[in-house]
Coordinates of C-alpha atoms and ligand atoms in Angstrom, one line a residue:
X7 CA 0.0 0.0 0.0
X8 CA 1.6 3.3 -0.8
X9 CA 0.5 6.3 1.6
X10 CA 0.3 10.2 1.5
X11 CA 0.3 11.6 4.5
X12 CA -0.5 15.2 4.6
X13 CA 0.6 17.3 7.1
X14 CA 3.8 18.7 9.5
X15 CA 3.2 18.8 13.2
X16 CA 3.9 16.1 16.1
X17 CA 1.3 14.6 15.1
X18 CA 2.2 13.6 11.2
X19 CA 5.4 12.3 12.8
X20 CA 3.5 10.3 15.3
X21 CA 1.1 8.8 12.3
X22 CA 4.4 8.6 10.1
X23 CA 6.3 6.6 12.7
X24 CA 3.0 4.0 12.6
X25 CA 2.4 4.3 9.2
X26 CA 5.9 2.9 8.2
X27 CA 6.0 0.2 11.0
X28 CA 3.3 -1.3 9.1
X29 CA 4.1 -4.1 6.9
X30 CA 1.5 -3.3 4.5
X31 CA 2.8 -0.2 3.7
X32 CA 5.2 -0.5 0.5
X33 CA 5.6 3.6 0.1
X34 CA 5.3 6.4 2.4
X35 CA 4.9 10.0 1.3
X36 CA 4.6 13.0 3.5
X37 CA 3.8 16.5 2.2
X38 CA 4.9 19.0 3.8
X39 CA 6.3 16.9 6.6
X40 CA 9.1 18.3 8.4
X41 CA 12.9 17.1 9.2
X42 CA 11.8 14.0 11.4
X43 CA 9.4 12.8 9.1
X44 CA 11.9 12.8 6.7
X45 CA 13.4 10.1 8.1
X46 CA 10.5 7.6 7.6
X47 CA 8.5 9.3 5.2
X48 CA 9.8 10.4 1.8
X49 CA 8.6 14.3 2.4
X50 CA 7.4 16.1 -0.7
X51 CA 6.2 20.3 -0.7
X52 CA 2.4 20.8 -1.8
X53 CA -0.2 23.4 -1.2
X54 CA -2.1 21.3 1.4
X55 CA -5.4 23.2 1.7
X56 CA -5.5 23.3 -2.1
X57 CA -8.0 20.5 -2.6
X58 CA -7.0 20.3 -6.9
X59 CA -3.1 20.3 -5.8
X60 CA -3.3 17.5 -2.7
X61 CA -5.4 15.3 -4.9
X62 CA -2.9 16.1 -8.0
X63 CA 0.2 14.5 -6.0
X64 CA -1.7 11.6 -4.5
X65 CA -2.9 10.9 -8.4
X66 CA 0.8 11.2 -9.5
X67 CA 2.3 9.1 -6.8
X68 CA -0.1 6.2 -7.6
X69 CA -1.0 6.6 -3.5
X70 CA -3.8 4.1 -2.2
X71 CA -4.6 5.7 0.8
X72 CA -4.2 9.8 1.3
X73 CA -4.4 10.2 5.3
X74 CA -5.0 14.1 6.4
X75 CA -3.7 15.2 10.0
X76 CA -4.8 19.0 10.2
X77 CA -8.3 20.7 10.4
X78 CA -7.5 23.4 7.6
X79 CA -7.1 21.0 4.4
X80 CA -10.2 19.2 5.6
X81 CA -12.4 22.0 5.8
X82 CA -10.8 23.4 2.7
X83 CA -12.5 20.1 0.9
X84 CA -9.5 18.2 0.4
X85 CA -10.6 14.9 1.4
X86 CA -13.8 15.3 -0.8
X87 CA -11.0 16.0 -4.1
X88 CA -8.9 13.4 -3.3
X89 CA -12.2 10.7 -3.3
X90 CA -12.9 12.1 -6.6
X91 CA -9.8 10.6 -8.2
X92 CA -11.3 7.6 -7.0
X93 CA -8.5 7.7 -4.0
X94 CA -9.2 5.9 -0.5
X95 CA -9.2 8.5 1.8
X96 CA -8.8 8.9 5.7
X97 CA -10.4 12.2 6.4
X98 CA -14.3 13.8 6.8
X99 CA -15.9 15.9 3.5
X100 CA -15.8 19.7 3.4
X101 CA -19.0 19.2 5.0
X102 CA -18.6 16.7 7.6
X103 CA -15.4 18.8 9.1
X104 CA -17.9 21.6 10.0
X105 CA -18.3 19.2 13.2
X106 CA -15.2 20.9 13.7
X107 CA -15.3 23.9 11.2
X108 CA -18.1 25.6 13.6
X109 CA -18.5 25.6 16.8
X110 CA -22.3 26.5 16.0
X111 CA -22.8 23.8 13.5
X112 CA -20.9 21.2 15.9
X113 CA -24.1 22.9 18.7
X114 CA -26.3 22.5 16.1
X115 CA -25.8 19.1 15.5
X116 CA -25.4 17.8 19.2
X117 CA -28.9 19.5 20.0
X118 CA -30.2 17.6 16.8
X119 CA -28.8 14.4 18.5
X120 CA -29.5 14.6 21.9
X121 CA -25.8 14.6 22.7
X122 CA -25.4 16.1 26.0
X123 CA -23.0 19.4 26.0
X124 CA -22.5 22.8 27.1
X125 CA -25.6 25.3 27.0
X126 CA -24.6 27.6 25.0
X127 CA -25.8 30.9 22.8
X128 CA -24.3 31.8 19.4
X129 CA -23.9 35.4 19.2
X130 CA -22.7 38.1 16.8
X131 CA -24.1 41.6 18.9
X132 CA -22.0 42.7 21.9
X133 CA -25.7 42.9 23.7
X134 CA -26.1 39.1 23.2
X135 CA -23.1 38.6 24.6
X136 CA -23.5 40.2 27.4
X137 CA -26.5 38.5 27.9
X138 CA -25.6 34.8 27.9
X139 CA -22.4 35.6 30.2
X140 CA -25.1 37.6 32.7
X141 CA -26.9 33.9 32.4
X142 CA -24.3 31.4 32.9
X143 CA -22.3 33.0 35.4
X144 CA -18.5 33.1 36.0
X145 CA -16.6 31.4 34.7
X146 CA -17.3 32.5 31.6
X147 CA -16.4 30.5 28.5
X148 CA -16.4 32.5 25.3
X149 CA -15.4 30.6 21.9
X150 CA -14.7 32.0 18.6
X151 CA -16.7 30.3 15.6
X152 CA -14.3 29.4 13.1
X153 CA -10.9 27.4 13.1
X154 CA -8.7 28.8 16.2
X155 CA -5.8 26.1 16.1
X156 CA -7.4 25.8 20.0
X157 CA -6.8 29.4 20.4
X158 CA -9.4 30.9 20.0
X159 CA -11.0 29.9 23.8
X160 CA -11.2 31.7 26.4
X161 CA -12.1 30.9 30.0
X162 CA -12.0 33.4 32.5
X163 CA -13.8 34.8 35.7
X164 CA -13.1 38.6 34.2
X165 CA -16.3 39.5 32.5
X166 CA -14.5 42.6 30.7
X167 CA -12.0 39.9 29.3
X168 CA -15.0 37.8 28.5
X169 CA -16.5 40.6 26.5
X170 CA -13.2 41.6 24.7
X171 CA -12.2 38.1 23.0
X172 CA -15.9 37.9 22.3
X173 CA -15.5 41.8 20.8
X174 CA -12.4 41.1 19.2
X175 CA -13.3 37.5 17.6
X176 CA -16.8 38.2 15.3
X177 CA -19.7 35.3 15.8
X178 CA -18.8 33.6 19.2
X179 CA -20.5 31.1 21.1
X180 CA -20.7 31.4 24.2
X181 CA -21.4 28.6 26.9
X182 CA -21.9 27.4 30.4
X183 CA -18.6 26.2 32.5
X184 CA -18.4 22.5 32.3
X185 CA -16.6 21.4 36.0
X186 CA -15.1 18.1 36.1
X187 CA -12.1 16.4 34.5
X188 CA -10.9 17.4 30.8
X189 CA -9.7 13.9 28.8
X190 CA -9.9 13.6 25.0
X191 CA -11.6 10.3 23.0
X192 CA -10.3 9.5 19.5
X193 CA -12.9 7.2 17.4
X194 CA -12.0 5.7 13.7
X195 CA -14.9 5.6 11.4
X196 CA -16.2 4.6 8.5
X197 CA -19.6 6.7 8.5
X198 CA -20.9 3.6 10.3
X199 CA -18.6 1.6 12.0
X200 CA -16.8 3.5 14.9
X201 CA -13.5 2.0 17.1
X202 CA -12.7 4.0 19.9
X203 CA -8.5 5.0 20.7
X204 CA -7.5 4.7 24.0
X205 CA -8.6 7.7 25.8
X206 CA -6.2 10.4 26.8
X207 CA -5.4 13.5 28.6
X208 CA -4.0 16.9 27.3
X209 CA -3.0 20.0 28.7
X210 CA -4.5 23.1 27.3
X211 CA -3.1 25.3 29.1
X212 CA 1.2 26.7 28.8
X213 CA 1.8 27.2 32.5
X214 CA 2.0 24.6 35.3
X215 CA -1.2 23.8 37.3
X216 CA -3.6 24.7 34.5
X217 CA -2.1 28.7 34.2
X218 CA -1.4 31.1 31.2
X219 CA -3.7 31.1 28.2
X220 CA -4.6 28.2 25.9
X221 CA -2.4 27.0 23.6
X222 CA -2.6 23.8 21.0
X223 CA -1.7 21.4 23.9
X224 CA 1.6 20.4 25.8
X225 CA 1.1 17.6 26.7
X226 CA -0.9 14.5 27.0
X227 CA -0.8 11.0 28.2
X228 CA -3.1 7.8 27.5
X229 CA -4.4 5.6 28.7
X230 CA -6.7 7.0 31.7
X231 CA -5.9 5.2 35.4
X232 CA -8.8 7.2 37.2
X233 CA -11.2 6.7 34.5
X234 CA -14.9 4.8 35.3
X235 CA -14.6 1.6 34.1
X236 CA -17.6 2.3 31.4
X237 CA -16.5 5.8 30.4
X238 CA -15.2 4.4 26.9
X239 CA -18.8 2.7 26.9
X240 CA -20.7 5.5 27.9
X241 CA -19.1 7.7 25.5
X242 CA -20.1 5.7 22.4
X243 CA -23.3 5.2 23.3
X244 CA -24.5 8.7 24.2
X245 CA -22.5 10.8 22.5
X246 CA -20.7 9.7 19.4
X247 CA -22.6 7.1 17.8
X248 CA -25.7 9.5 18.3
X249 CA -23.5 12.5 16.3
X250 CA -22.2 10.1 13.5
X251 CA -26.1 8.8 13.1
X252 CA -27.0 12.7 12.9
X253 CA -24.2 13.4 10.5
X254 CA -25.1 10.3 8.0
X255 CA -29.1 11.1 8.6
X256 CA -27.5 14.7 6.8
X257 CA -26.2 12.9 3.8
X258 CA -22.6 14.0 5.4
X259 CA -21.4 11.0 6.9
X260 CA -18.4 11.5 8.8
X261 CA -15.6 9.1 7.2
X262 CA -11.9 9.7 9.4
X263 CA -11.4 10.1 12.9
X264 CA -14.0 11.8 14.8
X265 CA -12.3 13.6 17.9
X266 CA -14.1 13.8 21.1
X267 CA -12.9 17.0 24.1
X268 CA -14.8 15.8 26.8
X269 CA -15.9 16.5 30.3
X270 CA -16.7 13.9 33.0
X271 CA -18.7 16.3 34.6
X272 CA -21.1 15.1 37.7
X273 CA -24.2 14.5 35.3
X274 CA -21.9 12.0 33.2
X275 CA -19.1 13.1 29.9
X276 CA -20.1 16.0 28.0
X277 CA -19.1 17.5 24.9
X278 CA -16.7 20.5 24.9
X279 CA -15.8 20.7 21.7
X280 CA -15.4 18.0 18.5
X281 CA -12.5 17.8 15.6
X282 CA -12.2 16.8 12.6
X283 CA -9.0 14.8 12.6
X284 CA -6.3 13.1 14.9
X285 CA -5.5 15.9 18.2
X286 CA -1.6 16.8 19.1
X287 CA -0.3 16.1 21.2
X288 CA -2.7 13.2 22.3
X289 CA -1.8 11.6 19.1
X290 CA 1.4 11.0 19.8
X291 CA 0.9 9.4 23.2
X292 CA -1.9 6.9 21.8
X293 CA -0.1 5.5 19.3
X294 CA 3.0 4.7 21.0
X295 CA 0.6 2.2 22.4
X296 CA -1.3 0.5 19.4
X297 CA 0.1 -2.2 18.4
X298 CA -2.6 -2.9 15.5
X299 CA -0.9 -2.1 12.2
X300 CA -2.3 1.7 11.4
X301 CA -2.3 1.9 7.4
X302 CA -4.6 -1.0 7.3
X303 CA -7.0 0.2 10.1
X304 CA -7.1 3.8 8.6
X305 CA -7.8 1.9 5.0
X306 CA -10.5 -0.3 6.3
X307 CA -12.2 3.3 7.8
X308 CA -11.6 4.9 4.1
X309 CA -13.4 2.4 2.5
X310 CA -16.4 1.1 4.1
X311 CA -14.7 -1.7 5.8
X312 CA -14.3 -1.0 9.5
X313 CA -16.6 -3.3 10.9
X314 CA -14.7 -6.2 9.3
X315 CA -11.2 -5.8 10.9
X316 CA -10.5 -7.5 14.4
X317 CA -10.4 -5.8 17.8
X318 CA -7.5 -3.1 18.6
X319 CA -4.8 -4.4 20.0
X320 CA -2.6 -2.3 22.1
X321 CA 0.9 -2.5 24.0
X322 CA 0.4 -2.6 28.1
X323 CA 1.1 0.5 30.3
X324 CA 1.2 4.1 29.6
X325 CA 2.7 6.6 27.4
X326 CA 3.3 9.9 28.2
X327 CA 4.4 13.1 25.7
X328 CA 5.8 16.4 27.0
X329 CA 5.9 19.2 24.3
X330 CA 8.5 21.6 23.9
X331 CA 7.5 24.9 22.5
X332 CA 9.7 27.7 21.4
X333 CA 10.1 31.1 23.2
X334 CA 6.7 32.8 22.8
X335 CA 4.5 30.3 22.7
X336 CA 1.3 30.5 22.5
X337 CA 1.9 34.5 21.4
X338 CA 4.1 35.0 18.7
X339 CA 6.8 31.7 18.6
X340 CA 10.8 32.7 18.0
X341 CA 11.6 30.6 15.2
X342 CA 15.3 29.8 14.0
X343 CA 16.8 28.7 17.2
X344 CA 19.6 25.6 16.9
X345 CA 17.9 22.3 18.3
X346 CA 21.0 19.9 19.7
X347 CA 20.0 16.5 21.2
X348 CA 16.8 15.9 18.8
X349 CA 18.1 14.1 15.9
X350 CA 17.6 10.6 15.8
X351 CA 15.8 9.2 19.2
X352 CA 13.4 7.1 19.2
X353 CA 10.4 9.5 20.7
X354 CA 11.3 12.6 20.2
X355 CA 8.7 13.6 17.2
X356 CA 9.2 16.5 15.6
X357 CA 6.5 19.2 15.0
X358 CA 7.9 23.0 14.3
X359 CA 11.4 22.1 12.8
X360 CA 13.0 22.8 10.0
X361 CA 17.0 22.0 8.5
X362 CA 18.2 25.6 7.9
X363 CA 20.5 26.2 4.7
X364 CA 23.6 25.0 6.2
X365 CA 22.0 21.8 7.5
X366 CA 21.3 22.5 10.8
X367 CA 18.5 21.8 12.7
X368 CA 16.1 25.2 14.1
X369 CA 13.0 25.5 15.4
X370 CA 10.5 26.5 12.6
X371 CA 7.4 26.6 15.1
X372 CA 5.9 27.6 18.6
X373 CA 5.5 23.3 19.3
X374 CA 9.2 22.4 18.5
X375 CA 9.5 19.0 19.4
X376 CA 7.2 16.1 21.2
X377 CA 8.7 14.1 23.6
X378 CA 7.1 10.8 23.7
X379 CA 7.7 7.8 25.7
X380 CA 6.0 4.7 26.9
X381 CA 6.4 2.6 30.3
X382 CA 5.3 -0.3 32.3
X383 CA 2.9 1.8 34.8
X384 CA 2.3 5.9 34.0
X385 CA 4.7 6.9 36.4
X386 CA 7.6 4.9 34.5
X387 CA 6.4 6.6 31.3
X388 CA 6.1 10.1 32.2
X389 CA 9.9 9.7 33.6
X390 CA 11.3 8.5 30.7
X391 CA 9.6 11.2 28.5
X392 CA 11.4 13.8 31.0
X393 CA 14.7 11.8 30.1
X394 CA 13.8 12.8 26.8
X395 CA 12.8 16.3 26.6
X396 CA 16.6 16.4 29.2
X397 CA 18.4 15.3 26.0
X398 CA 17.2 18.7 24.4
X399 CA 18.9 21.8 24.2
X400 CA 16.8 24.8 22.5
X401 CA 18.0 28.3 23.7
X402 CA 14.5 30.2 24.9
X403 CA 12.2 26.6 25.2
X404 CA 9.4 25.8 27.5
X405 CA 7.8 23.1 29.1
X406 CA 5.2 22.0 31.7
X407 CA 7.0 20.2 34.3
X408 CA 3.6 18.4 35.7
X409 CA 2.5 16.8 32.6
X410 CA 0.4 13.3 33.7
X411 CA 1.5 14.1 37.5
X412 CA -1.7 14.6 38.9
X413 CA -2.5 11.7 37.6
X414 CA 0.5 9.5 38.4
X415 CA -0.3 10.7 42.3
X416 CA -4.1 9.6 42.1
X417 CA -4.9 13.6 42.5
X418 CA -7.3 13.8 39.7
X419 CA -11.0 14.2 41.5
X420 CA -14.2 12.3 39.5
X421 CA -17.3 14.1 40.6
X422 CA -19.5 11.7 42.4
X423 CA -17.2 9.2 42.8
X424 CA -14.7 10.7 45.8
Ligands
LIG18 P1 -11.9 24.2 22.8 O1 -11.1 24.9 21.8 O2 -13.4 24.3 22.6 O3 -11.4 22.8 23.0 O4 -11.6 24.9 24.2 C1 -10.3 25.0 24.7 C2 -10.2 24.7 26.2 O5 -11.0 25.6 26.9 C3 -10.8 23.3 26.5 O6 -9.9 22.3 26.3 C4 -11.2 23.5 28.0 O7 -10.0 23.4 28.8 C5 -11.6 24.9 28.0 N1 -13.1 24.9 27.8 C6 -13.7 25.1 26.7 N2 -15.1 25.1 26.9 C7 -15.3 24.8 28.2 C8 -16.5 24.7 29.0 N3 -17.7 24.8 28.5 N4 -16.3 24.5 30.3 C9 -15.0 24.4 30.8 N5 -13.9 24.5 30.1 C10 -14.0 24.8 28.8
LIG19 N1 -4.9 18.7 21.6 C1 -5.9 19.5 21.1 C2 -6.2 19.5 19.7 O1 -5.6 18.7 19.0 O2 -7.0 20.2 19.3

């Protein structure tokens, strides 16, 4: 099977890593792709959110599967193109990524489904807006409607703040606080058929103990020690397969990986958000742990076929991935800094790197590098990806120090359950 892999962040190298320990897999392209790619993945340059050009190289390179990481070419209709040429592809229609494309549509849809989530109001006037955050109560939760890059959130007790992203973003939804523990569920699916990823963890936010603003996530780790042992369950039952049964009812049946932010509030998981596509850095964690051969699964899902392939299998223990992100970060990232100690080892995924004229590796990004290791219990895991992101020297970098340690120390509350 020859693959195209679209994409350049942690996350590509995660799926690039699993892509070429497949046996099936006879070819591996990755456009752009980025330095560590390039060491499993032959790495090619294309306009990825041009949906003629994307489908142009997969046509040229003979690929049998195109997989898409990022939101932007899905939205942008590239999965829809590359079908066209009659190409398998791993990734929702222009119109099935509005699950992620808008926050309203994503409302829309979970309302239509019964899927239990956030109330929330859509508004465009600065009088609606003060209205729903005068009804919800602190704190406040205002989101713009578009593609942020999981930036565009913000959730504060300041009700001026609250006003001013809503102000400064255009249409925002804004919603009630969901309280309870954050964890993120990946499902594969065919439009029908839906396997569930080990759950996972990130960390939104750039500063120790849930500080600082948002950011795309530093961190994550898989699977979940203080989950309920039926949250996977419960999941599946009352939230996605209701949302993939509203989306094919549609005529936009979501084929790719349907990404679940969730909150295991008191009343049971709710939705906070849904994407389109694979998350980073949770990606990276998860599939240090499958050991199911990912070209094939991901094939299956592009072409009807799911329901026919086995049970997941996946390595015991935990898997942990610390993020290192540039100077900056999440403002505006210094880019062009030397990276030392990040060639080469097993775990350290690149996402914002580039080789500079002279050969040398620089940052290229505000995530530079995901750190990413696996052990026995989560504890032996999270240690050895700190061993990791020690090996790196990147003048200016940052990093949470307390990635997976609440819940490595059992600290992590369940409502109801304590
Ligand atoms: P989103 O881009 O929708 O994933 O939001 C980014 C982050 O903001 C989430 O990962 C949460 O940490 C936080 N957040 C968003 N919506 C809510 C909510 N309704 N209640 C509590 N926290 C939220
Ligand atoms: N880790 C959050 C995201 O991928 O959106």
């Amino acid at each position: 099977m020859r693959v195209l892999l679209i994409g350049s962040g942690g996350r590509e190298h995660a799926l690039a890593v699993a892509l070429a320990a497949d046996p099936a897999v006879t070819g591996l392209y990755c456009a752009p792709g980025n330095p560590g790619i390039g060491a499993v993945a032959q790495t090619m340059s294309v306009a990825i959110t041009d949906p003629e050009a994307v489908a142009g190289l997969a046509t040229e390179l003979a690929a049998d599967l195109v997989v898409i990481g990022p939101e932007a070419p899905l939205v942008a209709g590239v999965a829809d193109a590359v079908r066209a040429k009659g190409i398998a592809c791993f990734g929702p229609s222009a119109a099935a990524a509005q699950i992620e494309g808008s926050k309203a549509f994503a409302k829309e849809v979970m309302a239509a489904a019964g899927v239990p989530t956030a109330r929330a109001y859509t508004c465009s006037q600065p009088e609606e807006v003060a209205a729903a955050l005068d009804e919800f109560g602190p704190p406040y939760v205002v989101k713009k409607d578009g593609l942020a890059a999981g930036k565009g959130v913000v959730v504060t007790s300041d009700r001026e703040a609250a006003l001013a992203h809503a102000s400064a973003s255009g249409r925002v939804v804004v919603e009630e606080f969901l309280a309870g523990p954050e964890f993120s569920l990946f499902v594969i699916t065919d439009g029908e058929a839906a396997v569930p990823l080990l759950p996972a963890q990130d960390f939104k936010r750039v500063g120790d103990g849930d500080t600082g603003p948002n950011t795309g996530g530093m961190g994550a780790y898989a699977p979940l020690p203080w989950a309920p042992e039926n949250l996977v369950d419960e999941v599946m039952t009352r939230i996605v397969r209701p949302t993939l049964g509203e989306l094919k009812n549609r005529g936009t049946p979501f084929v790719g990986l349907l990404y679940a932010g969730l909150v295991l509030t008191a009343d049971g998981p709710k939705v906070i958000e849904f994407n389109c596509r694979f998350g980073d850095p949770e990606t990276q964690a998860v599939l240090a742990l499958l050991e199911t051969p990912l070209a094939g699964l991901l094939h299956a899902a592009a072409v009807g076929q799911l329901s026919e392939k086995p049970p997941l299998a996946w390595r015991p223990g935990a898997a942990v991935t610390v993020v290192v992100a540039a100077e900056g970060y999440p403002g505006t990232p210094r880019t062009g800094d030397v990276i030392t100690g990040a060639s080469g080892v097993p775990g350290i995924l690149h996402a914002g790197t580039a080789l500079r004229e002279d050969g040398v590796l620089v940052s290229a990004g505000g995530r530079v590098l995901a750190c990413t290791a696996t052990g026995a219990t989560l504890a032996e895991a999270r240690d050895a990806a700190y061993a990791l992101v020690d090996r790196v020297m990147l003048d200016g970098a940052h990093y949470r120090r307390d990635i997976a340690l609440a819940a490595v120390r059992g600290e992590i509350q369940v409502p109801g359950r304590d």
